[in-house]
mmCIF file of C-alpha atoms in Angstrom:
data_model
loop_
_atom_site.group_PDB
_atom_site.id
_atom_site.type_symbol
_atom_site.label_atom_id
_atom_site.label_comp_id
_atom_site.label_asym_id
_atom_site.label_seq_id
_atom_site.Cartn_x
_atom_site.Cartn_y
_atom_site.Cartn_z
ATOM 1 C CA GLN N 1 -0.607 -0.318 -0.090
ATOM 2 C CA VAL N 2 1.545 3.609 -0.991
ATOM 3 C CA HIS N 3 1.965 5.449 2.002
ATOM 4 C CA LEU N 4 3.443 9.428 3.104
ATOM 5 C CA VAL N 5 3.808 9.347 6.118
ATOM 6 C CA GLN N 6 5.299 13.105 7.312
ATOM 7 C CA SER N 7 7.030 15.046 9.888
ATOM 8 C CA GLY N 8 5.347 16.417 12.850
ATOM 9 C CA ALA N 9 4.096 20.114 13.313
ATOM 10 C CA GLU N 10 6.558 23.177 14.230
ATOM 11 C CA VAL N 11 6.609 26.001 15.742
ATOM 12 C CA LYS N 12 8.560 28.562 14.404
ATOM 13 C CA LYS N 13 9.634 32.657 14.785
ATOM 14 C CA PRO N 14 9.784 34.693 12.281
ATOM 15 C CA GLY N 15 12.490 34.908 10.247
ATOM 16 C CA ALA N 16 13.280 31.417 10.577
ATOM 17 C CA SER N 17 13.455 27.851 7.999
ATOM 18 C CA VAL N 18 11.175 24.747 8.737
ATOM 19 C CA LYS N 19 12.258 21.979 6.877
ATOM 20 C CA VAL N 20 9.648 19.326 6.617
ATOM 21 C CA SER N 21 10.095 15.455 5.825
ATOM 22 C CA CYS N 22 8.429 13.232 3.904
ATOM 23 C CA LYS N 23 8.911 9.154 3.967
ATOM 24 C CA ALA N 24 7.515 7.391 1.203
ATOM 25 C CA SER N 25 6.645 3.395 1.296
ATOM 26 C CA GLY N 26 5.021 0.951 -0.786
ATOM 27 C CA TYR N 27 5.920 1.317 -4.626
ATOM 28 C CA THR N 28 9.026 2.801 -6.833
ATOM 29 C CA PHE N 29 10.392 5.980 -5.633
ATOM 30 C CA THR N 30 12.053 6.909 -8.105
ATOM 31 C CA SER N 31 9.627 6.549 -10.545
ATOM 32 C CA HIS N 32 7.574 9.403 -9.315
ATOM 33 C CA TYR N 33 7.664 13.644 -9.320
ATOM 34 C CA MET N 34 6.631 14.767 -5.436
ATOM 35 C CA HIS N 35 4.619 18.169 -5.532
ATOM 36 C CA TRP N 36 4.466 20.231 -2.036
ATOM 37 C CA VAL N 37 0.605 21.479 -1.286
ATOM 38 C CA ARG N 38 0.111 24.619 1.362
ATOM 39 C CA GLN N 39 -2.809 25.494 3.200
ATOM 40 C CA ALA N 40 -3.259 28.613 5.885
ATOM 41 C CA PRO N 41 -6.065 28.080 7.926
ATOM 42 C CA GLY N 42 -10.062 28.552 6.699
ATOM 43 C CA GLN N 43 -7.735 28.592 3.304
ATOM 44 C CA GLY N 44 -7.968 26.614 -0.196
ATOM 45 C CA LEU N 45 -5.010 24.843 -1.600
ATOM 46 C CA GLU N 46 -2.237 26.068 -3.016
ATOM 47 C CA TRP N 47 0.709 24.800 -4.644
ATOM 48 C CA MET N 48 4.536 25.272 -4.037
ATOM 49 C CA GLY N 49 6.566 23.017 -6.175
ATOM 50 C CA LEU N 50 7.453 19.687 -7.369
ATOM 51 C CA ILE N 51 10.710 17.663 -7.550
ATOM 52 C CA ASN N 52 11.292 14.929 -10.380
ATOM 53 C CA PRO N 53 11.966 11.438 -9.729
ATOM 54 C CA ASN N 54 15.787 11.611 -9.375
ATOM 55 C CA GLY N 55 16.201 14.894 -7.330
ATOM 56 C CA VAL N 56 18.217 16.967 -10.049
ATOM 57 C CA ARG N 57 15.293 19.381 -11.181
ATOM 58 C CA THR N 58 12.855 21.081 -9.591
ATOM 59 C CA ILE N 59 9.676 23.893 -10.282
ATOM 60 C CA TYR N 60 8.662 26.560 -8.006
ATOM 61 C CA ALA N 61 5.931 28.088 -7.801
ATOM 62 C CA GLN N 62 6.898 31.906 -8.829
ATOM 63 C CA LYS N 63 5.728 33.000 -5.455
ATOM 64 C CA PHE N 64 7.749 30.683 -3.581
ATOM 65 C CA GLN N 65 11.082 31.087 -5.764
ATOM 66 C CA GLY N 66 14.100 32.141 -3.250
ATOM 67 C CA ARG N 67 12.822 30.518 0.287
ATOM 68 C CA VAL N 68 12.356 27.343 -0.786
ATOM 69 C CA THR N 69 14.080 24.565 -1.438
ATOM 70 C CA MET N 70 13.050 20.411 -2.445
ATOM 71 C CA THR N 71 15.009 17.849 -1.828
ATOM 72 C CA ARG N 72 15.453 14.226 -2.519
ATOM 73 C CA ASP N 73 17.250 11.466 -0.300
ATOM 74 C CA THR N 74 16.932 7.998 -2.918
ATOM 75 C CA SER N 75 18.834 6.223 -0.296
ATOM 76 C CA THR N 76 15.958 6.399 2.437
ATOM 77 C CA ASN N 77 12.931 7.076 0.339
ATOM 78 C CA THR N 78 12.686 10.961 1.437
ATOM 79 C CA ASP N 79 11.407 14.208 0.090
ATOM 80 C CA TYR N 80 12.172 17.265 2.149
ATOM 81 C CA MET N 81 11.075 20.981 2.191
ATOM 82 C CA GLU N 82 12.610 23.613 3.184
ATOM 83 C CA LEU N 83 11.062 27.087 3.828
ATOM 84 C CA SER N 84 12.951 30.007 5.089
ATOM 85 C CA SER N 85 12.512 33.623 6.060
ATOM 86 C CA LEU N 86 9.156 32.577 7.256
ATOM 87 C CA ARG N 87 6.306 34.918 8.222
ATOM 88 C CA SER N 88 3.015 34.391 10.177
ATOM 89 C CA GLU N 89 1.786 34.410 6.566
ATOM 90 C CA ASP N 90 3.252 30.926 5.806
ATOM 91 C CA THR N 91 1.358 29.654 9.294
ATOM 92 C CA ALA N 92 -0.707 26.762 7.228
ATOM 93 C CA VAL N 93 -0.346 22.758 6.795
ATOM 94 C CA TYR N 94 2.193 21.569 4.394
ATOM 95 C CA TYR N 95 1.363 18.608 2.489
ATOM 96 C CA CYS N 96 2.936 16.390 0.151
ATOM 97 C CA ALA N 97 1.796 14.688 -2.705
ATOM 98 C CA ARG N 98 2.737 11.815 -5.060
ATOM 99 C CA ASP N 99 2.460 12.555 -8.887
ATOM 100 C CA ILE N 100 1.039 10.582 -11.366
ATOM 101 C CA SER N 101 0.552 11.692 -15.281
ATOM 102 C CA GLU N 102 -0.180 9.983 -18.356
ATOM 103 C CA ALA N 103 0.175 11.298 -22.156
ATOM 104 C CA ASP N 104 1.828 14.840 -20.809
ATOM 105 C CA LYS N 105 -2.593 15.938 -21.034
ATOM 106 C CA SER N 106 -3.841 14.113 -17.244
ATOM 107 C CA TRP N 107 -1.693 15.264 -13.810
ATOM 108 C CA TRP N 108 -3.009 14.066 -10.382
ATOM 109 C CA LEU N 109 -1.677 13.481 -6.910
ATOM 110 C CA ASP N 110 -2.271 10.260 -4.763
ATOM 111 C CA PRO N 111 -1.647 9.959 -1.877
ATOM 112 C CA TRP N 112 -1.038 12.867 0.128
ATOM 113 C CA GLY N 113 0.787 12.524 3.275
ATOM 114 C CA GLN N 114 -1.165 13.884 6.399
ATOM 115 C CA GLY N 115 -0.055 16.679 6.493
ATOM 116 C CA THR N 116 2.595 19.238 8.654
ATOM 117 C CA LEU N 117 1.203 22.103 10.816
ATOM 118 C CA VAL N 118 3.878 24.752 10.428
ATOM 119 C CA THR N 119 3.419 27.576 12.589
ATOM 120 C CA VAL N 120 4.736 31.129 13.030
ATOM 121 C CA SER N 121 4.682 33.281 15.535
ATOM 122 C CA SER N 122 6.577 35.476 17.883
ATOM 123 C CA SER P 1 -5.436 34.738 -7.555
ATOM 124 C CA SER P 2 -6.306 30.650 -8.970
ATOM 125 C CA GLU P 3 -6.847 29.762 -12.798
ATOM 126 C CA LEU P 4 -9.356 27.849 -12.124
ATOM 127 C CA THR P 5 -12.464 29.536 -11.130
ATOM 128 C CA GLN P 6 -14.893 27.194 -9.097
ATOM 129 C CA ASP P 7 -18.129 28.660 -7.212
ATOM 130 C CA PRO P 8 -17.475 29.167 -3.770
ATOM 131 C CA ALA P 9 -20.311 27.089 -2.160
ATOM 132 C CA LEU P 10 -23.134 24.661 -2.978
ATOM 133 C CA SER P 11 -25.915 22.771 -1.633
ATOM 134 C CA VAL P 12 -28.154 19.506 -2.574
ATOM 135 C CA ALA P 13 -30.565 17.618 -1.205
ATOM 136 C CA LEU P 14 -29.827 14.595 0.086
ATOM 137 C CA GLY P 15 -30.184 12.351 -2.773
ATOM 138 C CA GLN P 16 -30.260 15.172 -5.703
ATOM 139 C CA THR P 17 -27.722 15.472 -7.884
ATOM 140 C CA VAL P 18 -25.094 18.076 -8.072
ATOM 141 C CA ARG P 19 -22.184 19.638 -10.824
ATOM 142 C CA VAL P 20 -19.370 21.013 -9.253
ATOM 143 C CA THR P 21 -17.314 22.899 -12.459
ATOM 144 C CA CYS P 22 -14.350 24.173 -12.475
ATOM 145 C CA GLN P 23 -13.297 26.273 -15.258
ATOM 146 C CA GLY P 24 -10.226 27.871 -17.049
ATOM 147 C CA ASP P 25 -8.091 28.181 -20.281
ATOM 148 C CA SER P 26 -5.473 25.410 -19.822
ATOM 149 C CA LEU P 27 -8.493 22.759 -19.486
ATOM 150 C CA ARG P 28 -8.854 23.643 -23.434
ATOM 151 C CA THR P 29 -5.802 21.729 -23.033
ATOM 152 C CA TYR P 30 -5.608 19.431 -20.131
ATOM 153 C CA TYR P 31 -7.883 17.514 -18.131
ATOM 154 C CA ALA P 32 -8.605 18.381 -14.402
ATOM 155 C CA SER P 33 -8.330 15.859 -11.013
ATOM 156 C CA TRP P 34 -10.417 16.405 -8.057
ATOM 157 C CA TYR P 35 -10.327 16.009 -4.490
ATOM 158 C CA GLN P 36 -12.101 15.791 -1.797
ATOM 159 C CA GLN P 37 -11.293 17.381 1.243
ATOM 160 C CA LYS P 38 -13.310 16.901 4.727
ATOM 161 C CA PRO P 39 -12.048 19.447 8.006
ATOM 162 C CA GLY P 40 -9.306 18.324 9.620
ATOM 163 C CA GLN P 41 -8.558 15.750 7.187
ATOM 164 C CA ALA P 42 -5.991 15.819 3.647
ATOM 165 C CA PRO P 43 -7.279 16.035 0.390
ATOM 166 C CA VAL P 44 -8.209 12.883 -1.174
ATOM 167 C CA LEU P 45 -8.049 11.585 -4.777
ATOM 168 C CA VAL P 46 -11.837 11.305 -5.979
ATOM 169 C CA MET P 47 -11.407 12.027 -10.107
ATOM 170 C CA TYR P 48 -8.776 12.077 -12.414
ATOM 171 C CA ALA P 49 -8.237 12.129 -16.101
ATOM 172 C CA LYS P 50 -11.461 13.575 -16.709
ATOM 173 C CA ASN P 51 -13.667 10.078 -15.594
ATOM 174 C CA ASN P 52 -11.463 8.007 -13.812
ATOM 175 C CA ARG P 53 -12.431 6.917 -10.325
ATOM 176 C CA PRO P 54 -10.007 5.497 -8.130
ATOM 177 C CA PRO P 55 -10.316 2.526 -6.300
ATOM 178 C CA GLY P 56 -12.612 2.861 -3.123
ATOM 179 C CA ILE P 57 -14.931 6.283 -4.591
ATOM 180 C CA PRO P 58 -18.346 5.863 -4.826
ATOM 181 C CA ASP P 59 -19.404 5.523 -8.299
ATOM 182 C CA ARG P 60 -22.217 8.249 -8.202
ATOM 183 C CA PHE P 61 -18.979 10.434 -8.457
ATOM 184 C CA SER P 62 -18.425 10.988 -12.883
ATOM 185 C CA GLY P 63 -16.130 14.096 -14.494
ATOM 186 C CA SER P 64 -16.732 15.284 -17.507
ATOM 187 C CA SER P 65 -15.395 17.581 -19.260
ATOM 188 C CA SER P 66 -15.671 20.148 -22.283
ATOM 189 C CA GLY P 67 -14.352 23.120 -23.631
ATOM 190 C CA ASN P 68 -12.800 24.780 -20.391
ATOM 191 C CA THR P 69 -15.215 23.734 -18.023
ATOM 192 C CA ALA P 70 -14.360 20.534 -16.102
ATOM 193 C CA SER P 71 -17.343 18.685 -13.464
ATOM 194 C CA LEU P 72 -17.836 16.619 -11.055
ATOM 195 C CA THR P 73 -20.800 14.846 -10.924
ATOM 196 C CA ILE P 74 -22.473 13.326 -7.685
ATOM 197 C CA THR P 75 -25.437 11.620 -8.516
ATOM 198 C CA GLY P 76 -27.657 10.563 -5.603
ATOM 199 C CA ALA P 77 -25.914 12.889 -2.695
ATOM 200 C CA GLN P 78 -25.233 11.709 0.415
ATOM 201 C CA ALA P 79 -24.931 13.029 3.901
ATOM 202 C CA GLU P 80 -20.340 11.973 4.318
ATOM 203 C CA ASP P 81 -20.144 14.004 0.528
ATOM 204 C CA GLU P 82 -20.834 17.421 2.260
ATOM 205 C CA ALA P 83 -17.040 18.465 1.586
ATOM 206 C CA ASP P 84 -14.575 21.109 0.006
ATOM 207 C CA TYR P 85 -13.732 19.843 -3.285
ATOM 208 C CA TYR P 86 -10.897 21.234 -5.310
ATOM 209 C CA CYS P 87 -9.990 20.603 -8.826
ATOM 210 C CA TYR P 88 -5.954 20.950 -10.261
ATOM 211 C CA SER P 89 -4.446 21.268 -13.699
ATOM 212 C CA ARG P 90 -1.591 21.866 -15.264
ATOM 213 C CA ASP P 91 -1.411 25.604 -15.828
ATOM 214 C CA ILE P 92 -1.614 26.590 -19.922
ATOM 215 C CA ARG P 93 1.682 28.587 -19.509
ATOM 216 C CA GLY P 94 3.794 26.081 -18.718
ATOM 217 C CA ASP P 95 5.773 24.546 -15.875
ATOM 218 C CA ARG P 96 3.282 25.085 -13.199
ATOM 219 C CA TRP P 97 0.676 23.145 -11.575
ATOM 220 C CA VAL P 98 -2.827 24.734 -10.202
ATOM 221 C CA PHE P 99 -5.715 24.506 -8.111
ATOM 222 C CA GLY P 100 -8.983 26.083 -8.115
ATOM 223 C CA GLY P 101 -10.512 28.308 -5.736
ATOM 224 C CA GLY P 102 -12.693 25.468 -4.270
ATOM 225 C CA THR P 103 -16.211 24.306 -3.191
ATOM 226 C CA LYS P 104 -17.321 23.954 -0.055
ATOM 227 C CA LEU P 105 -20.386 21.344 -0.918
ATOM 228 C CA THR P 106 -23.436 21.432 1.577
ATOM 229 C CA VAL P 107 -26.047 18.208 1.656
ATOM 230 C CA LEU P 108 -28.827 19.468 3.053
#
Protein backbone atom coordinates (compact mmCIF):
# COMPACT_ATOMS: atom_id res chain seq x y z
CA GLN A 1 0.00 0.00 0.00
CA VAL A 2 1.30 3.42 -0.93
CA HIS A 3 1.94 5.70 2.03
CA LEU A 4 3.40 9.14 2.58
CA VAL A 5 4.28 9.94 6.19
CA GLN A 6 5.26 13.48 7.07
CA SER A 7 7.18 14.89 10.00
CA GLY A 8 5.45 16.43 12.99
CA ALA A 9 4.15 19.90 13.71
CA GLU A 10 6.58 22.78 14.01
CA VAL A 11 6.50 26.17 15.70
CA LYS A 12 8.92 28.71 14.34
CA LYS A 13 9.73 32.36 14.92
CA PRO A 14 9.54 34.90 12.10
CA GLY A 15 12.70 34.86 10.02
CA ALA A 16 13.53 31.25 10.83
CA SER A 17 13.47 28.25 8.47
CA VAL A 18 11.52 25.03 8.62
CA LYS A 19 12.24 21.69 6.98
CA VAL A 20 9.39 19.22 6.52
CA SER A 21 10.04 15.60 5.57
CA CYS A 22 7.87 13.16 3.63
CA LYS A 23 8.78 9.48 3.75
CA ALA A 24 7.36 7.31 0.99
CA SER A 25 6.67 3.59 1.01
CA GLY A 26 4.85 1.01 -1.06
CA TYR A 27 5.99 2.08 -4.52
CA THR A 28 9.12 2.74 -6.56
CA PHE A 29 10.16 6.11 -5.16
CA THR A 30 12.35 7.04 -8.12
CA SER A 31 9.51 6.59 -10.60
CA HIS A 32 7.40 9.51 -9.44
CA TYR A 33 7.57 13.24 -9.01
CA MET A 34 6.53 14.67 -5.64
CA HIS A 35 4.55 17.86 -5.24
CA TRP A 36 4.23 20.11 -2.20
CA VAL A 37 1.00 21.91 -1.43
CA ARG A 38 0.07 24.15 1.45
CA GLN A 39 -3.18 25.28 3.02
CA ALA A 40 -3.42 28.32 5.26
CA PRO A 41 -6.09 28.22 7.97
CA GLY A 42 -9.54 28.45 6.40
CA GLN A 43 -8.09 28.84 2.93
CA GLY A 44 -7.76 26.74 -0.22
CA LEU A 45 -4.97 24.57 -1.53
CA GLU A 46 -1.89 26.29 -2.90
CA TRP A 47 0.64 24.56 -5.14
CA MET A 48 4.23 25.22 -4.04
CA GLY A 49 6.36 23.15 -6.38
CA LEU A 50 7.70 19.75 -7.29
CA ILE A 51 10.84 17.62 -7.43
CA ASN A 52 11.56 15.17 -10.22
CA PRO A 53 12.02 11.42 -9.73
CA ASN A 54 15.81 11.40 -9.45
CA GLY A 55 15.86 14.57 -7.37
CA VAL A 56 17.97 16.69 -9.70
CA ARG A 57 15.26 19.02 -11.00
CA THR A 58 12.83 21.19 -9.12
CA ILE A 59 10.12 23.60 -10.19
CA TYR A 60 8.86 26.16 -7.74
CA ALA A 61 5.83 28.41 -7.84
CA GLN A 62 6.93 31.94 -8.51
CA LYS A 63 5.56 33.04 -5.15
CA PHE A 64 8.09 30.87 -3.31
CA GLN A 65 11.13 31.32 -5.58
CA GLY A 66 14.18 32.12 -3.48
CA ARG A 67 12.63 30.91 -0.23
CA VAL A 68 11.82 27.26 -0.87
CA THR A 69 14.14 24.31 -1.45
CA MET A 70 12.90 20.83 -2.26
CA THR A 71 15.31 17.92 -2.00
CA ARG A 72 15.18 14.17 -2.28
CA ASP A 73 17.12 11.41 -0.54
CA THR A 74 16.70 8.29 -2.65
CA SER A 75 18.57 6.17 -0.09
CA THR A 76 15.76 6.66 2.44
CA ASN A 77 12.82 7.32 0.09
CA THR A 78 12.34 10.69 1.71
CA ASP A 79 11.57 14.10 0.27
CA TYR A 80 12.16 17.37 2.07
CA MET A 81 10.70 20.84 1.72
CA GLU A 82 12.54 23.70 3.39
CA LEU A 83 11.00 27.16 3.59
CA SER A 84 13.13 30.05 4.81
CA SER A 85 12.55 33.62 6.00
CA LEU A 86 9.29 32.55 7.56
CA ARG A 87 6.58 35.08 8.23
CA SER A 88 3.21 34.81 9.91
CA GLU A 89 1.51 34.33 6.54
CA ASP A 90 3.40 31.05 6.14
CA THR A 91 1.37 29.52 8.96
CA ALA A 92 -0.29 26.61 7.19
CA VAL A 93 -0.57 22.87 6.83
CA TYR A 94 2.01 21.63 4.36
CA TYR A 95 1.32 18.48 2.33
CA CYS A 96 3.41 16.28 0.11
CA ALA A 97 1.60 14.37 -2.63
CA ARG A 98 2.77 11.83 -5.18
CA ASP A 99 2.37 12.81 -8.81
CA ILE A 100 0.90 10.53 -11.44
CA SER A 101 0.55 11.67 -15.02
CA GLU A 102 -0.74 10.32 -18.30
CA ALA A 103 0.13 11.21 -21.86
CA ASP A 104 1.31 14.71 -20.92
CA LYS A 105 -2.34 15.67 -20.70
CA SER A 106 -3.49 14.66 -17.24
CA TRP A 107 -1.90 14.95 -13.81
CA TRP A 108 -3.18 13.87 -10.45
CA LEU A 109 -1.93 13.64 -6.89
CA ASP A 110 -2.37 10.40 -5.01
CA PRO A 111 -1.84 9.74 -2.21
CA TRP A 112 -1.25 12.72 0.02
CA GLY A 113 0.73 12.86 3.22
CA GLN A 114 -1.16 13.52 6.42
CA GLY A 115 0.02 17.13 6.50
CA THR A 116 2.40 19.04 8.73
CA LEU A 117 1.21 22.11 10.60
CA VAL A 118 3.79 24.88 10.61
CA THR A 119 3.00 27.77 12.92
CA VAL A 120 4.99 30.98 12.61
CA SER A 121 4.67 33.12 15.68
CA SER A 122 6.85 35.39 17.76
CA SER B 1 -5.50 34.46 -7.77
CA SER B 2 -6.32 31.02 -9.14
CA GLU B 3 -6.44 30.41 -12.87
CA LEU B 4 -9.04 27.75 -12.25
CA THR B 5 -12.38 29.15 -11.17
CA GLN B 6 -14.89 27.32 -8.98
CA ASP B 7 -18.13 28.37 -7.33
CA PRO B 8 -17.27 29.05 -3.68
CA ALA B 9 -20.28 27.18 -2.35
CA LEU B 10 -23.04 24.85 -3.49
CA SER B 11 -25.79 22.99 -1.74
CA VAL B 12 -27.71 19.87 -2.69
CA ALA B 13 -30.63 18.06 -1.13
CA LEU B 14 -29.94 14.58 0.12
CA GLY B 15 -30.29 12.10 -2.74
CA GLN B 16 -30.29 14.75 -5.44
CA THR B 17 -27.68 15.48 -8.12
CA VAL B 18 -25.11 18.25 -8.00
CA ARG B 19 -22.49 19.39 -10.48
CA VAL B 20 -19.31 21.08 -9.28
CA THR B 21 -17.62 23.00 -12.08
CA CYS B 22 -14.12 24.29 -12.73
CA GLN B 23 -13.31 26.77 -15.48
CA GLY B 24 -9.97 27.75 -16.94
CA ASP B 25 -8.12 28.15 -20.21
CA SER B 26 -5.80 25.25 -19.40
CA LEU B 27 -8.78 22.89 -19.41
CA ARG B 28 -9.02 23.23 -23.18
CA THR B 29 -5.70 21.36 -23.30
CA TYR B 30 -5.35 19.42 -20.05
CA TYR B 31 -7.70 17.34 -17.94
CA ALA B 32 -8.53 18.30 -14.39
CA SER B 33 -8.37 16.03 -11.39
CA TRP B 34 -10.66 16.44 -8.38
CA TYR B 35 -10.05 16.22 -4.64
CA GLN B 36 -12.41 15.93 -1.72
CA GLN B 37 -11.35 17.41 1.60
CA LYS B 38 -13.21 17.02 4.86
CA PRO B 39 -12.43 19.18 7.90
CA GLY B 40 -9.13 18.34 9.51
CA GLN B 41 -8.21 15.79 6.85
CA ALA B 42 -5.84 15.67 3.92
CA PRO B 43 -7.36 15.91 0.44
CA VAL B 44 -8.39 12.69 -1.25
CA LEU B 45 -8.40 12.07 -5.00
CA VAL B 46 -11.92 11.36 -6.26
CA MET B 47 -11.59 11.78 -10.05
CA TYR B 48 -8.78 11.91 -12.56
CA ALA B 49 -8.16 12.00 -16.31
CA LYS B 50 -11.62 13.33 -17.10
CA ASN B 51 -13.73 10.42 -15.82
CA ASN B 52 -11.72 7.89 -13.86
CA ARG B 53 -12.49 7.01 -10.25
CA PRO B 54 -9.79 5.67 -7.94
CA PRO B 55 -10.56 2.44 -6.09
CA GLY B 56 -12.94 3.01 -3.21
CA ILE B 57 -14.63 6.10 -4.64
CA PRO B 58 -18.37 5.45 -5.06
CA ASP B 59 -19.77 5.32 -8.56
CA ARG B 60 -22.13 8.19 -7.78
CA PHE B 61 -19.10 10.38 -8.56
CA SER B 62 -18.48 11.04 -12.25
CA GLY B 63 -16.43 13.50 -14.27
CA SER B 64 -16.70 15.26 -17.59
CA SER B 65 -15.02 17.98 -19.58
CA SER B 66 -16.10 20.31 -22.36
CA GLY B 67 -14.29 23.33 -23.70
CA ASN B 68 -12.78 25.26 -20.81
CA THR B 69 -14.92 23.59 -18.14
CA ALA B 70 -14.40 20.43 -16.13
CA SER B 71 -17.21 19.06 -14.01
CA LEU B 72 -17.55 16.67 -11.10
CA THR B 73 -21.07 15.31 -10.74
CA ILE B 74 -22.45 13.57 -7.70
CA THR B 75 -25.60 11.62 -8.56
CA GLY B 76 -27.61 10.88 -5.43
CA ALA B 77 -25.60 12.94 -2.96
CA GLN B 78 -25.09 11.44 0.48
CA ALA B 79 -24.47 13.16 3.79
CA GLU B 80 -20.87 11.95 3.73
CA ASP B 81 -20.27 13.86 0.49
CA GLU B 82 -20.42 17.14 2.38
CA ALA B 83 -16.89 18.50 1.95
CA ASP B 84 -14.70 20.95 0.08
CA TYR B 85 -13.93 20.00 -3.52
CA TYR B 86 -10.89 21.23 -5.45
CA CYS B 87 -9.99 20.89 -9.11
CA TYR B 88 -6.34 20.76 -10.20
CA SER B 89 -4.54 20.95 -13.50
CA ARG B 90 -1.39 22.07 -15.21
CA ASP B 91 -1.31 25.74 -16.04
CA ILE B 92 -1.40 26.59 -19.73
CA ARG B 93 1.57 28.92 -19.34
CA GLY B 94 4.03 26.13 -18.65
CA ASP B 95 5.74 24.43 -15.79
CA ARG B 96 3.37 25.10 -12.96
CA TRP B 97 0.27 23.50 -11.61
CA VAL B 98 -2.74 25.14 -10.04
CA PHE B 99 -5.74 24.41 -7.87
CA GLY B 100 -9.16 25.93 -8.18
CA GLY B 101 -10.31 28.03 -5.27
CA GLY B 102 -12.47 25.21 -3.96
CA THR B 103 -16.21 24.60 -3.64
CA LYS B 104 -17.80 24.03 -0.26
CA LEU B 105 -20.58 21.49 -0.79
CA THR B 106 -23.40 21.32 1.73
CA VAL B 107 -25.78 18.36 1.69
CA LEU B 108 -29.16 19.44 3.05
